[in-house]
Amino acid sequence: MSTLPKGEKIYHGIAVSAGVCRGKVLVLHRARHIIARREIAPDSVPSEVKRFEHTLVRTRTQIKEVQRRVSENMSDAEGDIFEAHLLMLEDRVVIDEVIRMIREQKVNADFAYHTVADRYIAAMEQVEDDYLRERAADMKDLTGRVLDNLLEVKDAFDLKHLSEPCILVAHDLSPSTTAQLNKQFVLGFATDIGGKTSHTAIMARSLDIPAVVGLHNASDELETGDYALVDGYNGTVVINPTDKTLFEYGQLEKNKASLDEKLREILWLPSVTLDGKAIHLSANIEDQFDVESVLQHGAEGVGLFRTEFLFINRESLPGEEDQYQVYRQVAAALKPQQVIIRTLDLGGDKFASTLQLAKEVNPFLGWRAIRFCLAQPEMFRAQLRAILRASAEGNIKMMYPMISGLDEWNRATTLLEQCKAELRTEKIPFDENLAVGAMIEIPSAALIAEALARRVKFFSIGSNDLIQYTLAADRTNEKVSHLYEPTHPAILRLIKMTVDAAHNHGLWTGVCGEIGGDPVLVPLLIGLGVDELSCAPAGIPEVKYMIRRIKFDEAKALAEFALQCESPWDIYTRCLELARASAPSLFENKTE
Ligand code: PEP
Ligand code: MG
């Protein structure tokens, strides 16, 4: 039952994926870690003990079911992992201790189980024995599952089996959970924390569902079953919307329908400015299933294939053959359009649980992307070989993420050359002229763009990271989102430096970070000389619409103004003025 008053309540956050949806809320992972001690009346003790025992039975059934599924899809050995969970679940010593605590201290079952399990976990973690330490991780996993059941929290496993439409509300959603969402049932989502360019937000745009993040404590206040409206244009979530609000949103839906009509008209037209400057407009994808969307939205191929999503949410890592099949399939489906495959960018906020990597204090500054790959040459070589083999299709390009200096470029090139030599010996075909580029997403790379330009075939600016690393503002942290300014003069200078270095060497530069899909910033990027833009497939029509309504000369004048202006806000305001004046229809649903 909802504890909210019946009236309308509006939560304000950060809009990360456009659109409006309404429906029933489903709250996820709620307060799993905040387990309050509650006194219970003496006559409630037997029912509390029963509740605990029922939970154990329910948990056992769930684990058995997961075990069955895993054994079906993987080997029995993988299914056996769950045997350890079952043994711990049925450990009589733990069960008796929990029941004793409920009876003697007259406390709630979740508090008792949490207290007892935590004691065992702490003891196991202290032992100097790898085996026992691993069992501590199993015990944590199991404890989470039991507490989910005691607290009636839905988990990621259930998410795959939703049977009715809902709006997900959570403290946070990891990119791996977001990757599992079924668009048929998840109408949109809202989270307490997060930033505009976190990978969770990027996934929302890729799924093309409305999303709002940075809502502070919404997941604590909202209840499963509440009725909500998510406004992904303006970053608000309205609970119990009044008839007046619903009427206003009806208008918004009408605006959207008329804009969609305009966008459909230009879907298959070229991406060219009013005065004839062509901009290559491509799409960002996460897997082979996104190809359909690339084709439907009128993109010119793929500017960024984020291959790490092939490694996430799997029980074992994909090998060379698995990857080859995916890359080849994508390239074949989009031929003759180009497909730029970005090598693995795990780390930061994207983790493959199978790898069981130790937690880092600063994951975004740590073992991520090319750094991680160069330290795992076997895994990296499997990917390089898979990409090379798929390049025989003739339309593949490749790029490395997070290049910070020449050494990384040189080491990756050496590995690539070794892989090519092997394939030649094995008489396996590949594209001898495969173009390899560097992503520019660390300030040091932009600052040495001249040196890099003598080695690479193209640049692709990863502005999501370039902004976070230049301004020292975590892209996933809503508390510093006000510092995360794409129009900061420092960012514009780094982009300009990169573009100039590329052009001096006859190369092209793309932008595949989220600013490349923001119609407000598109004229500025074009004015700075960017040759290619790549964004979520669903964002392509709006970007094309904007490109077709501006003049390259206006864009250049805007960039000239921006490069001599000191204020990020003044630059943004000027961008907004030009964008609104050129394509007013794109802004009708935005209130600010
Ligand atoms: C970027 O950093 O802008 C980028 C495109 O890469 P990712 O978002 O995957 O880090
Ligand atoms: Mg990046």
mmCIF file of C-alpha atoms in Angstrom, residues 175-432:
data_model
loop_
_atom_site.group_PDB
_atom_site.id
_atom_site.type_symbol
_atom_site.label_atom_id
_atom_site.label_comp_id
_atom_site.label_asym_id
_atom_site.label_seq_id
_atom_site.Cartn_x
_atom_site.Cartn_y
_atom_site.Cartn_z
ATOM 1 C CA PRO A 175 24.544 -0.864 -17.071
ATOM 2 C CA SER A 176 24.352 -4.672 -16.903
ATOM 3 C CA THR A 177 20.843 -4.584 -15.403
ATOM 4 C CA THR A 178 19.784 -1.934 -17.910
ATOM 5 C CA ALA A 179 21.058 -4.106 -20.738
ATOM 6 C CA GLN A 180 18.566 -6.797 -19.687
ATOM 7 C CA LEU A 181 15.492 -4.573 -19.734
ATOM 8 C CA ASN A 182 12.683 -5.687 -21.953
ATOM 9 C CA LYS A 183 11.250 -2.681 -23.746
ATOM 10 C CA GLN A 184 7.918 -4.384 -24.091
ATOM 11 C CA PHE A 185 7.350 -4.151 -20.338
ATOM 12 C CA VAL A 186 9.673 -1.406 -19.137
ATOM 13 C CA LEU A 187 8.014 1.836 -20.195
ATOM 14 C CA GLY A 188 10.698 4.027 -18.665
ATOM 15 C CA PHE A 189 12.831 4.380 -15.567
ATOM 16 C CA ALA A 190 13.800 6.775 -12.814
ATOM 17 C CA THR A 191 16.773 6.578 -10.449
ATOM 18 C CA ASP A 192 18.019 8.445 -7.371
ATOM 19 C CA ILE A 193 21.548 8.861 -8.662
ATOM 20 C CA GLY A 194 23.350 9.024 -12.028
ATOM 21 C CA GLY A 195 24.445 11.478 -14.689
ATOM 22 C CA LYS A 196 23.524 12.270 -18.265
ATOM 23 C CA THR A 197 26.407 10.337 -19.778
ATOM 24 C CA SER A 198 26.527 7.357 -17.412
ATOM 25 C CA HIS A 199 26.294 4.119 -19.367
ATOM 26 C CA THR A 200 22.884 3.492 -17.820
ATOM 27 C CA ALA A 201 21.608 6.740 -19.355
ATOM 28 C CA ILE A 202 23.217 5.851 -22.671
ATOM 29 C CA MET A 203 21.418 2.487 -22.600
ATOM 30 C CA ALA A 204 18.087 4.251 -22.003
ATOM 31 C CA ARG A 205 18.600 6.358 -25.124
ATOM 32 C CA SER A 206 19.611 3.260 -26.997
ATOM 33 C CA LEU A 207 16.434 1.474 -25.871
ATOM 34 C CA ASP A 208 14.558 4.677 -26.728
ATOM 35 C CA ILE A 209 12.616 4.765 -23.454
ATOM 36 C CA PRO A 210 12.059 7.889 -21.303
ATOM 37 C CA ALA A 211 14.386 8.129 -18.298
ATOM 38 C CA VAL A 212 15.159 10.570 -15.506
ATOM 39 C CA VAL A 213 18.082 10.227 -13.066
ATOM 40 C CA GLY A 214 19.350 12.182 -10.043
ATOM 41 C CA LEU A 215 16.003 12.166 -8.195
ATOM 42 C CA HIS A 216 17.750 11.954 -4.775
ATOM 43 C CA ASN A 217 15.405 9.861 -2.629
ATOM 44 C CA ALA A 218 12.565 8.937 -4.973
ATOM 45 C CA SER A 219 13.204 5.202 -4.567
ATOM 46 C CA ASP A 220 12.758 5.538 -0.796
ATOM 47 C CA GLU A 221 9.553 7.507 -1.052
ATOM 48 C CA LEU A 222 7.817 5.696 -3.876
ATOM 49 C CA GLU A 223 6.041 2.370 -3.544
ATOM 50 C CA THR A 224 5.470 -0.403 -6.030
ATOM 51 C CA GLY A 225 1.983 0.195 -7.443
ATOM 52 C CA ASP A 226 2.091 4.024 -7.321
ATOM 53 C CA TYR A 227 0.936 5.682 -10.543
ATOM 54 C CA ALA A 228 3.630 7.834 -12.158
ATOM 55 C CA LEU A 229 4.376 9.876 -15.237
ATOM 56 C CA VAL A 230 8.028 10.146 -16.365
ATOM 57 C CA ASP A 231 8.885 13.237 -18.405
ATOM 58 C CA GLY A 232 12.213 12.474 -20.075
ATOM 59 C CA TYR A 233 12.221 15.852 -21.871
ATOM 60 C CA ASN A 234 12.292 17.978 -18.749
ATOM 61 C CA GLY A 235 13.611 15.597 -16.089
ATOM 62 C CA THR A 236 10.548 15.270 -13.881
ATOM 63 C CA VAL A 237 8.573 12.403 -12.421
ATOM 64 C CA VAL A 238 4.978 13.168 -11.456
ATOM 65 C CA ILE A 239 3.262 10.870 -8.966
ATOM 66 C CA ASN A 240 -0.552 10.770 -8.987
ATOM 67 C CA PRO A 241 -0.788 13.310 -11.831
ATOM 68 C CA THR A 242 -3.959 15.410 -11.711
ATOM 69 C CA ASP A 243 -6.335 15.639 -14.677
ATOM 70 C CA LYS A 244 -4.874 19.057 -15.439
ATOM 71 C CA THR A 245 -1.344 17.634 -15.632
ATOM 72 C CA LEU A 246 -2.502 14.732 -17.787
ATOM 73 C CA PHE A 247 -4.239 17.197 -20.097
ATOM 74 C CA GLU A 248 -1.038 19.243 -20.441
ATOM 75 C CA TYR A 249 0.920 16.111 -21.224
ATOM 76 C CA GLY A 250 -1.683 15.251 -23.848
ATOM 77 C CA GLN A 251 -0.574 18.427 -25.635
ATOM 78 C CA LEU A 252 3.018 17.257 -25.380
ATOM 79 C CA GLU A 253 2.087 13.980 -27.036
ATOM 80 C CA LYS A 254 0.429 15.910 -29.881
ATOM 81 C CA ASN A 255 3.602 17.986 -30.368
ATOM 82 C CA LYS A 256 5.609 14.801 -30.416
ATOM 83 C CA ALA A 257 3.358 13.239 -33.066
ATOM 84 C CA SER A 258 3.703 16.284 -35.307
ATOM 85 C CA LEU A 259 7.486 16.335 -34.839
ATOM 86 C CA ASP A 260 7.676 12.612 -35.661
ATOM 87 C CA GLU A 261 5.884 13.381 -38.901
ATOM 88 C CA LYS A 262 8.482 16.032 -39.811
ATOM 89 C CA LEU A 263 11.308 13.677 -38.901
ATOM 90 C CA ARG A 264 9.874 10.909 -41.057
ATOM 91 C CA GLU A 265 9.971 13.246 -44.056
ATOM 92 C CA ILE A 266 13.760 13.679 -43.821
ATOM 93 C CA LEU A 267 14.631 10.138 -42.682
ATOM 94 C CA TRP A 268 16.124 9.055 -46.012
ATOM 95 C CA LEU A 269 17.461 12.440 -47.123
ATOM 96 C CA PRO A 270 21.173 13.234 -46.939
ATOM 97 C CA SER A 271 22.719 14.771 -43.864
ATOM 98 C CA VAL A 272 23.826 18.046 -45.394
ATOM 99 C CA THR A 273 23.659 21.706 -44.309
ATOM 100 C CA LEU A 274 21.642 24.329 -46.216
ATOM 101 C CA ASP A 275 24.830 25.515 -47.895
ATOM 102 C CA GLY A 276 25.931 22.044 -48.923
ATOM 103 C CA LYS A 277 28.351 20.798 -46.241
ATOM 104 C CA ALA A 278 27.909 17.027 -45.828
ATOM 105 C CA ILE A 279 28.281 15.543 -42.350
ATOM 106 C CA HIS A 280 28.628 11.788 -41.966
ATOM 107 C CA LEU A 281 25.910 10.722 -39.539
ATOM 108 C CA SER A 282 26.236 7.300 -37.979
ATOM 109 C CA ALA A 283 24.881 5.325 -35.047
ATOM 110 C CA ASN A 284 26.185 3.955 -31.746
ATOM 111 C CA ILE A 285 25.326 0.326 -31.051
ATOM 112 C CA GLU A 286 25.852 -2.174 -28.259
ATOM 113 C CA ASP A 287 25.162 -5.472 -29.992
ATOM 114 C CA GLN A 288 24.014 -7.130 -33.232
ATOM 115 C CA PHE A 289 20.359 -6.666 -32.296
ATOM 116 C CA ASP A 290 20.699 -2.878 -32.650
ATOM 117 C CA VAL A 291 21.326 -3.177 -36.409
ATOM 118 C CA GLU A 292 17.602 -3.117 -37.158
ATOM 119 C CA SER A 293 17.292 0.208 -35.382
ATOM 120 C CA VAL A 294 20.311 1.623 -37.271
ATOM 121 C CA LEU A 295 18.604 0.787 -40.556
ATOM 122 C CA GLN A 296 15.220 2.143 -39.468
ATOM 123 C CA HIS A 297 16.551 5.524 -38.346
ATOM 124 C CA GLY A 298 18.401 6.431 -41.517
ATOM 125 C CA ALA A 299 21.951 6.256 -40.123
ATOM 126 C CA GLU A 300 24.983 5.947 -42.382
ATOM 127 C CA GLY A 301 26.466 2.887 -40.711
ATOM 128 C CA VAL A 302 27.924 2.575 -37.227
ATOM 129 C CA GLY A 303 30.302 5.138 -35.729
ATOM 130 C CA LEU A 304 30.757 3.300 -32.432
ATOM 131 C CA PHE A 305 30.159 -0.360 -31.665
ATOM 132 C CA ARG A 306 30.577 -0.676 -27.881
ATOM 133 C CA THR A 307 31.777 -4.298 -27.855
ATOM 134 C CA GLU A 308 31.944 -4.628 -24.061
ATOM 135 C CA PHE A 309 28.235 -5.356 -23.921
ATOM 136 C CA LEU A 310 29.028 -8.708 -25.542
ATOM 137 C CA PHE A 311 31.050 -9.499 -22.419
ATOM 138 C CA ILE A 312 28.521 -8.351 -19.813
ATOM 139 C CA ASN A 313 25.642 -10.521 -18.500
ATOM 140 C CA ARG A 314 27.222 -13.769 -19.614
ATOM 141 C CA GLU A 315 28.275 -16.779 -17.604
ATOM 142 C CA SER A 316 31.478 -17.122 -19.657
ATOM 143 C CA LEU A 317 33.438 -14.724 -21.850
ATOM 144 C CA PRO A 318 32.894 -14.770 -25.626
ATOM 145 C CA GLY A 319 35.842 -16.274 -27.481
ATOM 146 C CA GLU A 320 37.274 -15.356 -30.895
ATOM 147 C CA GLU A 321 34.707 -17.373 -32.841
ATOM 148 C CA ASP A 322 31.674 -15.976 -30.935
ATOM 149 C CA GLN A 323 32.908 -12.448 -31.486
ATOM 150 C CA TYR A 324 33.776 -13.032 -35.130
ATOM 151 C CA GLN A 325 30.221 -14.210 -35.820
ATOM 152 C CA VAL A 326 28.739 -11.058 -34.256
ATOM 153 C CA TYR A 327 31.100 -8.587 -35.958
ATOM 154 C CA ARG A 328 30.689 -10.290 -39.312
ATOM 155 C CA GLN A 329 26.907 -10.340 -38.995
ATOM 156 C CA VAL A 330 26.793 -6.600 -38.209
ATOM 157 C CA ALA A 331 29.188 -5.715 -41.042
ATOM 158 C CA ALA A 332 27.300 -7.881 -43.556
ATOM 159 C CA ALA A 333 23.929 -6.384 -42.573
ATOM 160 C CA LEU A 334 25.138 -2.805 -43.029
ATOM 161 C CA LYS A 335 27.296 -3.167 -46.128
ATOM 162 C CA PRO A 336 28.445 -0.962 -47.859
ATOM 163 C CA GLN A 337 28.091 1.435 -44.918
ATOM 164 C CA GLN A 338 31.078 1.525 -42.570
ATOM 165 C CA VAL A 339 31.054 -0.122 -39.128
ATOM 166 C CA ILE A 340 33.566 1.206 -36.593
ATOM 167 C CA ILE A 341 34.256 -1.419 -33.961
ATOM 168 C CA ARG A 342 35.658 -0.098 -30.718
ATOM 169 C CA THR A 343 37.832 -2.616 -28.890
ATOM 170 C CA LEU A 344 36.827 -3.666 -25.413
ATOM 171 C CA ASP A 345 36.172 -0.871 -22.910
ATOM 172 C CA LEU A 346 35.511 -2.753 -19.683
ATOM 173 C CA GLY A 347 36.060 -0.996 -16.365
ATOM 174 C CA GLY A 348 34.815 2.412 -15.186
ATOM 175 C CA ASP A 349 31.106 1.675 -14.740
ATOM 176 C CA LYS A 350 31.025 -1.423 -16.978
ATOM 177 C CA PHE A 351 31.974 -4.737 -15.443
ATOM 178 C CA ALA A 352 31.768 -8.347 -16.568
ATOM 179 C CA SER A 353 30.919 -10.279 -13.407
ATOM 180 C CA THR A 354 32.552 -13.405 -14.862
ATOM 181 C CA LEU A 355 35.950 -11.743 -14.658
ATOM 182 C CA GLN A 356 35.559 -11.242 -10.884
ATOM 183 C CA LEU A 357 37.956 -8.301 -10.854
ATOM 184 C CA ALA A 358 38.881 -6.752 -7.522
ATOM 185 C CA LYS A 359 37.076 -3.492 -6.726
ATOM 186 C CA GLU A 360 39.155 -0.393 -7.368
ATOM 187 C CA VAL A 361 39.100 2.875 -5.449
ATOM 188 C CA ASN A 362 38.961 4.962 -8.653
ATOM 189 C CA PRO A 363 37.639 2.683 -11.406
ATOM 190 C CA PHE A 364 37.362 5.460 -14.004
ATOM 191 C CA LEU A 365 41.062 6.240 -13.477
ATOM 192 C CA GLY A 366 42.078 2.642 -13.178
ATOM 193 C CA TRP A 367 42.203 -0.615 -15.041
ATOM 194 C CA ARG A 368 39.904 0.277 -17.885
ATOM 195 C CA ALA A 369 39.683 -0.054 -21.684
ATOM 196 C CA ILE A 370 43.027 -0.239 -23.551
ATOM 197 C CA ARG A 371 44.943 -0.426 -20.244
ATOM 198 C CA PHE A 372 43.015 -3.509 -19.229
ATOM 199 C CA CYS A 373 43.316 -5.073 -22.711
ATOM 200 C CA LEU A 374 47.072 -4.592 -22.921
ATOM 201 C CA ALA A 375 47.386 -6.337 -19.572
ATOM 202 C CA GLN A 376 45.257 -9.272 -20.836
ATOM 203 C CA PRO A 377 46.983 -9.949 -24.178
ATOM 204 C CA GLU A 378 45.249 -13.295 -24.753
ATOM 205 C CA MET A 379 41.773 -11.820 -24.377
ATOM 206 C CA PHE A 380 42.777 -8.799 -26.470
ATOM 207 C CA ARG A 381 44.293 -10.928 -29.222
ATOM 208 C CA ALA A 382 41.096 -12.968 -29.456
ATOM 209 C CA GLN A 383 39.168 -9.752 -30.091
ATOM 210 C CA LEU A 384 41.715 -8.377 -32.566
ATOM 211 C CA ARG A 385 41.677 -11.630 -34.524
ATOM 212 C CA ALA A 386 37.864 -11.675 -34.523
ATOM 213 C CA ILE A 387 37.735 -8.082 -35.833
ATOM 214 C CA LEU A 388 40.411 -8.773 -38.446
ATOM 215 C CA ARG A 389 38.585 -11.847 -39.691
ATOM 216 C CA ALA A 390 35.290 -9.942 -39.890
ATOM 217 C CA SER A 391 37.087 -7.123 -41.750
ATOM 218 C CA ALA A 392 37.132 -9.393 -44.801
ATOM 219 C CA GLU A 393 33.583 -8.072 -45.315
ATOM 220 C CA GLY A 394 35.327 -4.864 -46.455
ATOM 221 C CA ASN A 395 33.416 -2.198 -44.492
ATOM 222 C CA ILE A 396 34.946 -2.457 -41.006
ATOM 223 C CA LYS A 397 37.132 0.111 -39.244
ATOM 224 C CA MET A 398 38.513 -0.300 -35.742
ATOM 225 C CA MET A 399 39.425 2.060 -32.903
ATOM 226 C CA TYR A 400 41.026 1.856 -29.471
ATOM 227 C CA PRO A 401 39.358 3.462 -26.436
ATOM 228 C CA MET A 402 41.118 5.593 -23.820
ATOM 229 C CA ILE A 403 44.417 6.127 -25.601
ATOM 230 C CA SER A 404 46.460 8.372 -23.297
ATOM 231 C CA GLY A 405 49.824 8.344 -25.082
ATOM 232 C CA LEU A 406 51.897 6.917 -27.903
ATOM 233 C CA ASP A 407 53.089 3.916 -25.921
ATOM 234 C CA GLU A 408 49.602 2.405 -25.739
ATOM 235 C CA TRP A 409 49.087 3.022 -29.436
ATOM 236 C CA ASN A 410 52.421 1.377 -30.267
ATOM 237 C CA ARG A 411 51.792 -1.660 -28.065
ATOM 238 C CA ALA A 412 48.308 -2.196 -29.508
ATOM 239 C CA THR A 413 49.727 -1.844 -33.031
ATOM 240 C CA THR A 414 52.403 -4.459 -32.310
ATOM 241 C CA LEU A 415 49.755 -6.922 -31.112
ATOM 242 C CA LEU A 416 47.601 -6.182 -34.139
ATOM 243 C CA GLU A 417 50.516 -6.779 -36.506
ATOM 244 C CA GLN A 418 51.225 -10.113 -34.778
ATOM 245 C CA CYS A 419 47.588 -11.140 -35.247
ATOM 246 C CA LYS A 420 47.729 -10.156 -38.926
ATOM 247 C CA ALA A 421 50.897 -12.213 -39.412
ATOM 248 C CA GLU A 422 49.223 -15.253 -37.812
ATOM 249 C CA LEU A 423 46.178 -14.943 -40.051
ATOM 250 C CA ARG A 424 48.375 -14.676 -43.138
ATOM 251 C CA THR A 425 50.160 -17.883 -42.103
ATOM 252 C CA GLU A 426 46.835 -19.567 -41.459
ATOM 253 C CA LYS A 427 45.590 -18.290 -44.830
ATOM 254 C CA ILE A 428 42.582 -16.644 -43.229
ATOM 255 C CA PRO A 429 41.410 -13.579 -45.177
ATOM 256 C CA PHE A 430 41.170 -10.102 -43.668
ATOM 257 C CA ASP A 431 41.232 -6.498 -44.870
ATOM 258 C CA GLU A 432 44.939 -5.640 -45.322
#
